Coordinates of C-alpha atoms in Angstrom, one line a residue:
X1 CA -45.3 -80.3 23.2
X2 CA -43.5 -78.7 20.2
X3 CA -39.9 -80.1 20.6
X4 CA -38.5 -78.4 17.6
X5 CA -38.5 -75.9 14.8
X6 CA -39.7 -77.2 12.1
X7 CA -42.5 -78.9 13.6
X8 CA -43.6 -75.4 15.2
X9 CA -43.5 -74.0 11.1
X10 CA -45.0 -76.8 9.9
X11 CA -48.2 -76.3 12.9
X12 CA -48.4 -72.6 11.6
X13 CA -48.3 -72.8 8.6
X14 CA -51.6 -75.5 8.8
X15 CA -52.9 -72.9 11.4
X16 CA -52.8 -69.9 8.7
X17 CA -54.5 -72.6 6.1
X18 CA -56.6 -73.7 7.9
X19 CA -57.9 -70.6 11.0
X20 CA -59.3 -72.0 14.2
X21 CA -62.3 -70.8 16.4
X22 CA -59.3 -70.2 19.2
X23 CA -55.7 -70.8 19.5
X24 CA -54.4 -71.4 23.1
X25 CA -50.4 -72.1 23.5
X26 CA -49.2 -73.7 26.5
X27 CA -45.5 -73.1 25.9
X28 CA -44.1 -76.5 26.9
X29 CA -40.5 -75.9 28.0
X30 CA -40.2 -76.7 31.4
X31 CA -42.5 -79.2 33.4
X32 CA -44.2 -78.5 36.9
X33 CA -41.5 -81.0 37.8
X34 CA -38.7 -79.2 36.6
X35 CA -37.9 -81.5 33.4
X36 CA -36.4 -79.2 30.4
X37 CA -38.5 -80.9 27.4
X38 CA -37.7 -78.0 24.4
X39 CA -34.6 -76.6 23.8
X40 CA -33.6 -72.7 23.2
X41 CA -33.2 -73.2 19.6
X42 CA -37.5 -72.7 19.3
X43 CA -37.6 -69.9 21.4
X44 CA -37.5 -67.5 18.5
X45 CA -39.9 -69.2 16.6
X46 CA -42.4 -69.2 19.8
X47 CA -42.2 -65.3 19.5
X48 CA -41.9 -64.8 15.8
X49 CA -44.5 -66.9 14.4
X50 CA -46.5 -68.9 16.7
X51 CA -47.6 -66.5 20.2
X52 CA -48.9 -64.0 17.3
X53 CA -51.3 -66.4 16.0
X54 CA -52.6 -67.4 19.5
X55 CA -55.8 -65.9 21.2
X56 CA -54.2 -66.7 24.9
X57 CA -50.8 -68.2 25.9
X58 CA -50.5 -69.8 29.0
X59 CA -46.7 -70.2 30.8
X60 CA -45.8 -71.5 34.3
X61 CA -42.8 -69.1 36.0
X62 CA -40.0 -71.1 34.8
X63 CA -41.5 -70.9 30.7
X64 CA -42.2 -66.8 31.3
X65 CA -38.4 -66.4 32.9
X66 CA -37.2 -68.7 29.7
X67 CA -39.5 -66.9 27.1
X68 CA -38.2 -63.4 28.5
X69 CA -34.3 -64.7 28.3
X70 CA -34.0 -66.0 32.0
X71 CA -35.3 -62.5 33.6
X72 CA -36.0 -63.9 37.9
X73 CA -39.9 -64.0 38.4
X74 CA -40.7 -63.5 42.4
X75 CA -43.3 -61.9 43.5
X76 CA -46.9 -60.7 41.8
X77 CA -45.2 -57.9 40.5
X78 CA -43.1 -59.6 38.4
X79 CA -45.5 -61.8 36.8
X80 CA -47.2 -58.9 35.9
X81 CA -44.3 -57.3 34.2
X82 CA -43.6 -60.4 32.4
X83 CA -47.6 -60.9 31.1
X84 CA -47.0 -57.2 29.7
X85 CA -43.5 -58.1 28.1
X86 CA -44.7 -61.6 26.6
X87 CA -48.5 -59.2 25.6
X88 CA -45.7 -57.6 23.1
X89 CA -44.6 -60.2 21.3
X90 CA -48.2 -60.6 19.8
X91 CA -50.5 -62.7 21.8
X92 CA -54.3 -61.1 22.3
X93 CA -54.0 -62.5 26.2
X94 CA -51.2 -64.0 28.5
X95 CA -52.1 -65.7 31.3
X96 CA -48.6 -66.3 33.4
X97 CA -49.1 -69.4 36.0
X98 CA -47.4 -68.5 39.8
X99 CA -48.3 -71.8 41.0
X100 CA -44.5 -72.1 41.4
X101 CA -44.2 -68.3 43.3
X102 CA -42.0 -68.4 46.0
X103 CA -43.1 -67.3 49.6
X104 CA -46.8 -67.1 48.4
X105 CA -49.4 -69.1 50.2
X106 CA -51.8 -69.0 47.7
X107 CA -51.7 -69.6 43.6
X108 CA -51.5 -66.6 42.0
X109 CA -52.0 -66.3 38.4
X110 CA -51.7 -63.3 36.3
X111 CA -53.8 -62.4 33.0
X112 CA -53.1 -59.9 30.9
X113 CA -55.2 -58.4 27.3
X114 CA -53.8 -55.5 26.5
X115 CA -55.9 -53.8 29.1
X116 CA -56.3 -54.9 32.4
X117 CA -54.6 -57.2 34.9
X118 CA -56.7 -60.0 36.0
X119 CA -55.2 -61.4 39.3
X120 CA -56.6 -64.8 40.1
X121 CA -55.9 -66.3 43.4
X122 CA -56.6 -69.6 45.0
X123 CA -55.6 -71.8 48.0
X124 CA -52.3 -73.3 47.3
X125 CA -53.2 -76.8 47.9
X126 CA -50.1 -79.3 49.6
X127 CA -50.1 -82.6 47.2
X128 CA -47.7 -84.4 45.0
X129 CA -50.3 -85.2 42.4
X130 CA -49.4 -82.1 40.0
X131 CA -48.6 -83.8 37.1
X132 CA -50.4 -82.4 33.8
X133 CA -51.6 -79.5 35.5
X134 CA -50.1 -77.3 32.9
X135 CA -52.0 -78.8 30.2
X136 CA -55.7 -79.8 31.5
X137 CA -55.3 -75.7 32.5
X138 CA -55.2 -75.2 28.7
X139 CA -57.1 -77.4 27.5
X140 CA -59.7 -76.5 29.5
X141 CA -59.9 -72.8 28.3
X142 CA -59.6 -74.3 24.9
X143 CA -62.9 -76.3 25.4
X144 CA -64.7 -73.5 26.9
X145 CA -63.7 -71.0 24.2
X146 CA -65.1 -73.1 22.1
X147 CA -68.2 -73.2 23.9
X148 CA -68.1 -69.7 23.1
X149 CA -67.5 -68.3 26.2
X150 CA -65.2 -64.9 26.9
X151 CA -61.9 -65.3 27.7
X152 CA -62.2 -64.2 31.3
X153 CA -64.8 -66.7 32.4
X154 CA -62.8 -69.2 30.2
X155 CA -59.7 -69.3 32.4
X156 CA -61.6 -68.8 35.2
X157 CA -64.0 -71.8 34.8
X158 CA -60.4 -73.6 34.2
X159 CA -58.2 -72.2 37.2
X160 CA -61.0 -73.4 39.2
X161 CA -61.7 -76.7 37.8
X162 CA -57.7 -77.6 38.3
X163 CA -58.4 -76.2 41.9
X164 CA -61.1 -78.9 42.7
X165 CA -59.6 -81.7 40.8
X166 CA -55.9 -81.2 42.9
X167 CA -57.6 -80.6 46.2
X168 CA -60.1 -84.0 45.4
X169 CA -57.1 -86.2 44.4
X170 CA -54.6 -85.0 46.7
X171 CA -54.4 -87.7 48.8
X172 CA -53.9 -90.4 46.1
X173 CA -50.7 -92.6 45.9
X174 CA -49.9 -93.9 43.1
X175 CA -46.0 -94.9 41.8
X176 CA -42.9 -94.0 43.5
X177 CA -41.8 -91.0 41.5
X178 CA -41.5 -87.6 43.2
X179 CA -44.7 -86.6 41.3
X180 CA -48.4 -88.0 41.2
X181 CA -51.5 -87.7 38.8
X182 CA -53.7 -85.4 38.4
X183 CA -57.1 -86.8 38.4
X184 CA -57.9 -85.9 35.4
X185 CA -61.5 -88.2 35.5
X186 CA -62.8 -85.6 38.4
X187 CA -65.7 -84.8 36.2
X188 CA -67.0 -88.0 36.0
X189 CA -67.0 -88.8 39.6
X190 CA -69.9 -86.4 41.6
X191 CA -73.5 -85.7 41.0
X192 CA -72.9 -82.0 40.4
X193 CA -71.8 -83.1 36.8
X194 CA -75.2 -83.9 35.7
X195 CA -74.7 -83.8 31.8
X196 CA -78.6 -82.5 31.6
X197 CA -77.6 -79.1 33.6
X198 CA -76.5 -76.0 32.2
X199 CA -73.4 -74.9 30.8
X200 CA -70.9 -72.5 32.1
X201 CA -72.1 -68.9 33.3
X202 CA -73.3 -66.4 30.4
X203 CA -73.1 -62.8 31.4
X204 CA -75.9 -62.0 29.1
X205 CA -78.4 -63.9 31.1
X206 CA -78.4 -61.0 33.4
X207 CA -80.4 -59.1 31.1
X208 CA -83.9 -59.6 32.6
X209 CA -83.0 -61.0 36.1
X210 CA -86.3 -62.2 38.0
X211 CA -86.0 -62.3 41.8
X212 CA -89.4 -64.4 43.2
X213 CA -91.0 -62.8 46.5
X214 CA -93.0 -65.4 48.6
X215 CA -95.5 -62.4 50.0
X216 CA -96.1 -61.0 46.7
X217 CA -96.9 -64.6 45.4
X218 CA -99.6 -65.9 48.7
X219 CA -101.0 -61.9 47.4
X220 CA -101.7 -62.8 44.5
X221 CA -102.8 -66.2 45.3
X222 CA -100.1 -67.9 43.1
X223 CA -97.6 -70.7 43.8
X224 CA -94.3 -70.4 43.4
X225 CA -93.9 -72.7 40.0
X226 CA -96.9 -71.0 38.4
X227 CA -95.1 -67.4 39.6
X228 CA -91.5 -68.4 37.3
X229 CA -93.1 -70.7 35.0
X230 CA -94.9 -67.1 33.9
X231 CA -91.6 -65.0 33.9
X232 CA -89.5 -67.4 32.2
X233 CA -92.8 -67.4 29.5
X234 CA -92.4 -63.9 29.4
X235 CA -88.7 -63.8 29.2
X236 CA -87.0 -64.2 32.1
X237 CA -83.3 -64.7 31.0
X238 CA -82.1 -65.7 34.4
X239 CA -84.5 -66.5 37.8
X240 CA -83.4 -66.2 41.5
X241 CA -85.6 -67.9 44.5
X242 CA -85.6 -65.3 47.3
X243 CA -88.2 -67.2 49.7
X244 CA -87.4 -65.9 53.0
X245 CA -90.5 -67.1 55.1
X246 CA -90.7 -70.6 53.5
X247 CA -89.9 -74.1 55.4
X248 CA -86.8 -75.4 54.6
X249 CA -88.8 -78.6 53.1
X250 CA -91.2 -76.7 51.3
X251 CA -88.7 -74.4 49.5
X252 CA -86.8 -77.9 48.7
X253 CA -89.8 -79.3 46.9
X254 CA -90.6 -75.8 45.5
X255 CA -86.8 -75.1 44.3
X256 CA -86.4 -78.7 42.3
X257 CA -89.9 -77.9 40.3
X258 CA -88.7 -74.4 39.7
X259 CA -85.4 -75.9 38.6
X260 CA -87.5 -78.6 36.2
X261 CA -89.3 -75.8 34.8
X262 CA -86.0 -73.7 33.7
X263 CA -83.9 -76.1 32.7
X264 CA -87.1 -77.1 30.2
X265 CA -86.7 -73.2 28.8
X266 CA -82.4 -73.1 29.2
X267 CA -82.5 -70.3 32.0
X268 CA -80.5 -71.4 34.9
X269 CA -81.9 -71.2 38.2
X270 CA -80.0 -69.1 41.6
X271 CA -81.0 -69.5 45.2
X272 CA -80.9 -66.6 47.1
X273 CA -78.7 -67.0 50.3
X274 CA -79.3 -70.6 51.4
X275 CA -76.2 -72.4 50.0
X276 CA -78.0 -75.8 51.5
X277 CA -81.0 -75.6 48.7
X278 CA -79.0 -74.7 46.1
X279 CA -76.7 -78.3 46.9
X280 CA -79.7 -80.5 47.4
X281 CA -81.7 -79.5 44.6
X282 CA -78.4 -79.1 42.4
X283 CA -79.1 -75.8 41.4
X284 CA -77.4 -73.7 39.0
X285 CA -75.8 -71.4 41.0
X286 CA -76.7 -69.1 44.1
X287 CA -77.0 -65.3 45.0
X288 CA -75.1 -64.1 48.2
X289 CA -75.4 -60.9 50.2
X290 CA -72.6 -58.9 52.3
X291 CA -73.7 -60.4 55.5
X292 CA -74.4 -63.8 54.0
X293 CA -72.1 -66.7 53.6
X294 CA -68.6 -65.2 51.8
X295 CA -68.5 -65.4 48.2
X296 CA -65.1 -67.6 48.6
X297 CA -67.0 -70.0 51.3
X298 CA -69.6 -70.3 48.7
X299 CA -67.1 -71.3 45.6
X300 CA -65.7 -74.2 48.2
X301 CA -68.8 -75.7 48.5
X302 CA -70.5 -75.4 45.2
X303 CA -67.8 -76.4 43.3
X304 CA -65.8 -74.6 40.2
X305 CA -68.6 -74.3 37.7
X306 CA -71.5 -73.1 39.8
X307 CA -73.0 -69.5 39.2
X308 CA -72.2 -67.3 42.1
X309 CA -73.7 -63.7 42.2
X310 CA -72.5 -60.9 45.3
X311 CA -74.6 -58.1 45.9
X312 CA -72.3 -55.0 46.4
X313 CA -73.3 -51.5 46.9
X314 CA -69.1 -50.0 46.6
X315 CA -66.3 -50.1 44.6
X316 CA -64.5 -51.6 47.3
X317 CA -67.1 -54.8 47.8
X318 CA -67.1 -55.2 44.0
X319 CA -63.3 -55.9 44.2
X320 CA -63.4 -58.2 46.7
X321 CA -66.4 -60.0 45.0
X322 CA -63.9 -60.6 41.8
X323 CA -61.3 -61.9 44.4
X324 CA -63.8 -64.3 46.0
X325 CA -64.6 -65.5 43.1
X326 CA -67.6 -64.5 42.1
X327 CA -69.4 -64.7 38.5
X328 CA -71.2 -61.1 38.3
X329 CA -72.8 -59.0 40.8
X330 CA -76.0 -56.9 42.0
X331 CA -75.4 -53.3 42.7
X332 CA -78.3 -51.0 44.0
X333 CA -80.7 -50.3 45.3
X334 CA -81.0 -48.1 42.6
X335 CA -83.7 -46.8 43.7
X336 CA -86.1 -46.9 46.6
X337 CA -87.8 -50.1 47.1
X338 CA -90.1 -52.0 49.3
X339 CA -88.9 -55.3 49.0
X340 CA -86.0 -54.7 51.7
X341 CA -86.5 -53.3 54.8
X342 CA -83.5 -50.4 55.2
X343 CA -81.9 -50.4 52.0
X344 CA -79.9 -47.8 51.5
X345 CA -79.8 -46.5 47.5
X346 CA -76.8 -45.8 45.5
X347 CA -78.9 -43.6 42.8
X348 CA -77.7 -44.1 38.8
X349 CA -74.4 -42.4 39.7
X350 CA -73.4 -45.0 42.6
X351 CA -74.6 -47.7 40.1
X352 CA -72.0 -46.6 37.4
X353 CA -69.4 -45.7 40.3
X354 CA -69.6 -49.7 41.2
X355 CA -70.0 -50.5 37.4
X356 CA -66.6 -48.9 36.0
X357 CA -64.6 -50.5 39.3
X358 CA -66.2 -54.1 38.6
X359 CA -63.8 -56.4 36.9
X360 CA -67.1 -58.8 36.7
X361 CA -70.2 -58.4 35.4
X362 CA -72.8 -56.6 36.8
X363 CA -77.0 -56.2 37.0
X364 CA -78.9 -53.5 38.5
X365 CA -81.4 -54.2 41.0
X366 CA -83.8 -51.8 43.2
X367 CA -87.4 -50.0 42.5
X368 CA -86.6 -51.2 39.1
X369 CA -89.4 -51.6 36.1
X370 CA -90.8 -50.5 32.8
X371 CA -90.4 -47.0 33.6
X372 CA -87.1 -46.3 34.3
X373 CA -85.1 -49.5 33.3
X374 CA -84.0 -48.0 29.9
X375 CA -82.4 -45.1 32.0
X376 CA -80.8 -47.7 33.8
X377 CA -79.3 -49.3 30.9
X378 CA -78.6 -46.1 29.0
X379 CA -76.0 -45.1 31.8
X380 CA -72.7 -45.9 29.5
X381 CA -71.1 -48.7 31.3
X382 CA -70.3 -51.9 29.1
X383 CA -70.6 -54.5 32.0
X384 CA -74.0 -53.6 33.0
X385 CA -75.8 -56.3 31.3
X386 CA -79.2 -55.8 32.8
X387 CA -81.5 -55.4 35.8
X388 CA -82.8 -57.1 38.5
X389 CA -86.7 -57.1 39.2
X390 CA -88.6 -58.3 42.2
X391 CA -92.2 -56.1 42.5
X392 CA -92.3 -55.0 39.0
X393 CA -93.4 -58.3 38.2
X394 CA -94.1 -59.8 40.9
X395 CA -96.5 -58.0 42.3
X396 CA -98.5 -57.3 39.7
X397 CA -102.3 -59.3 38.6
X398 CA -100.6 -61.2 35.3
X399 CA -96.6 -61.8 35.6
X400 CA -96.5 -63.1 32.2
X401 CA -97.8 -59.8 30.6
X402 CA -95.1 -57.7 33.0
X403 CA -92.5 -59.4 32.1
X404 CA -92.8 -59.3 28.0
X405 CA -93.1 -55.4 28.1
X406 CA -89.9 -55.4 30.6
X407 CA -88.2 -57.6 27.9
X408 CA -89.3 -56.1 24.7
X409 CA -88.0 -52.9 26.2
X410 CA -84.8 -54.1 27.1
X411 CA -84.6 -55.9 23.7
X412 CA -84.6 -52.3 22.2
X413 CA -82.3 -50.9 24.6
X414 CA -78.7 -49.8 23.7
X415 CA -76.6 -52.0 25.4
X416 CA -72.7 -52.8 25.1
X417 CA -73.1 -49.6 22.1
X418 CA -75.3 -51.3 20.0
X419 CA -79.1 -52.4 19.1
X420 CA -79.5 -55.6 21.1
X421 CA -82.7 -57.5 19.2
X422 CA -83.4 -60.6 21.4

């Protein structure tokens, strides 16, 4: 809280002494409970000196209305009007808070770069425990910032940790005031929070993306250990467990030595479809088709900081992917491909289609391998951040040889516009 003028001058002139990583400003003006708690007089100062410094501010209705002399904010519209008006005055992103929206029955946030709208809806959860929402929002996107995360997944990881933490503690009572805690401690409390698992999503795992196949393994006579202990060897940057035929036990046993094995090499670990592995074997994350368990259904159960992957063959199923709240999706087949029966191909052209529509990131996936991946890549788009491969390594004598040319090709390919080395 910044209650006056000179202490905001005095906090930037240290910040232009002394530059930070990232600078997030929660304008503190008005509380979620309505108490005024900085006065007009630093209003000018907010716009002048301070948002220009900051990499993301981060104001609840009543702040934006304040901040854009007392203009009414109603409906999504007008949160995005104001995240463009409060853009202006110098911020590199806005992210304006609807939690307060009127005759909306979910919480609708708005974030704005410069470039694109980012609309991020959740349930709008019933409980009196709101107090210091505002700031464990911003201090949350601070802390993964400086995990070096992009700004998108940033307030995304945060939006949806303050969505689990109100909906756990909503049924505390504590005081007599009209407002209650947030649990702040929510992170402490569940096994999910295992401080040996992975950290929040990357989108440049994506790159080489190794989907198991339990026929192509029994044909080869490997297990299914031996089959991603090889990829991840050879450079498997991410590894989904697509066992369809296994018992439920089995694929338990097989998916917590799997997960032993990444972990050991820092690749996180997806199950394909079966939300019930990916809980009891505290996986990182899982990989959901269109007729499979919602994306949204999905983020409920896992939690706010699991990896959650849509495959999506239309612009149209990519936006509701970003909606659902989803972490990147699969778009193909690209090309034809044995490993699903009736797949229907979306060709290089359907892949980009999908690609420039995607607010999220994406990976290509179908009849993908050595031979044609770099055309893949090479299509233009910079949210394709790599393929998806099942047969191409898989189903082949040595996976460990298959999957270090895959890589060292990609390594050489031009993604994002420039030479990635790996």
């Amino acid at each position: 809280m910044l209650p006056s003028v000179g202490i905001v001058k005095i906090l930037c002139k240290t910040l232009r002494e002394f530059p930070v990583q990232a600078l997030v400003v929660d304008p503190v003006m008005v509380s979620t409970s309505g108490d005024v708690l900085a006065g007009p007089s630093i209003l000018s100062v907010f716009r002048e000196e301070l948002f220009p410094m900051a990499d993301i501010i981060t104001p609840n209705l009543k702040e934006a209305s304040a901040l854009l002399d007392g203009v009414q904010l109603e409906t999504v519209d007008d949160l995005r009007s104001a995240a463009r008006l409060l853009y202006d005055m110098g911020p590199k992103n806005v992210l304006v808070k609807g939690g307060d929206l009127p005759d909306s029955s979910d919480a609708v946030d708005i974030l704005f770069n410069g470039d694109n709208f980012y609309e991020l809806r959740s349930p709008r959860i019933k409980t009196r425990n709101t107090h210091g929402t505002g700031c464990s929002l911003a201090s949350c996107i601070a802390a993964e910032l400086a995990k070096g995360y992009l700004m998108v997944s940033a307030v995304k990881v945060a939006k949806r940790f303050v969505e689990t933490a109100l909906d756990y503690s909503k049924d505390i009572v504590i005081g007599n005031g009209l407002q209650g805690p947030f649990d702040h401690l929510l992170r402490l409390k569940g096994h999910s929070q295992d401080c040996h698992g992975l950290q929040a999503f990357n989108p440049s795992d994506l790159l080489l993306y190794a989907v198991t196949d339990s026929e192509m393994n029994k044909k080869w006579g490997r297990s299914i250990t031996d089959a991603v202990k090889a990829a991840i060897e050879g450079g498997a940057t991410i590894v989904q467990l697509r066992e369809k035929d296994a018992e439920t036990q089995d694929f338990l046993e097989s998916a917590k030595a799997c997960l032993k094995i990444c972990h050991s090499h820092g690749v996180p670990l997806l199950i394909n479809d079966r939300i019930d592995i990916a809980l009891a074997c505290d996986a990182d994350g899982v990989h959901v088709g269109q007729s499979d368990m919602p994306a949204h259904v999905a983020r409920t159960l896992l939690g706010p900081e699991k990896i959650i992957g849509v495959s999506c063959k239309t612009p149209e199923q990519a936006q509701q992917a970003w909606v659902d709240g989803a972490d990147y999706i699969g778009c193909g087949g690209v090309y034809p491909t044995n490993t699903k029966e009736n797949n229907i191909t979306v060709g290089l052209d359907g892949l980009k289609t999908v690609c420039m529509a995607s607010k999220l990131p994406v990976v290509a996936i179908g009849g993908i391998g050595v031979s044609n991946a770099r055309i893949v890549m090479e299509i233009g788009v910079p949210n394709l951040k790599g393929v998806a491969v099942v047969s191409a390594l898989f189903d082949r004598e040595c996976v460990l040889t298959e999957t270090r040319k895959l890589h060292a090709m990609l390594s050489e390919s031009n993604i994002d516009g420039t030479l990635k080395k790996l």
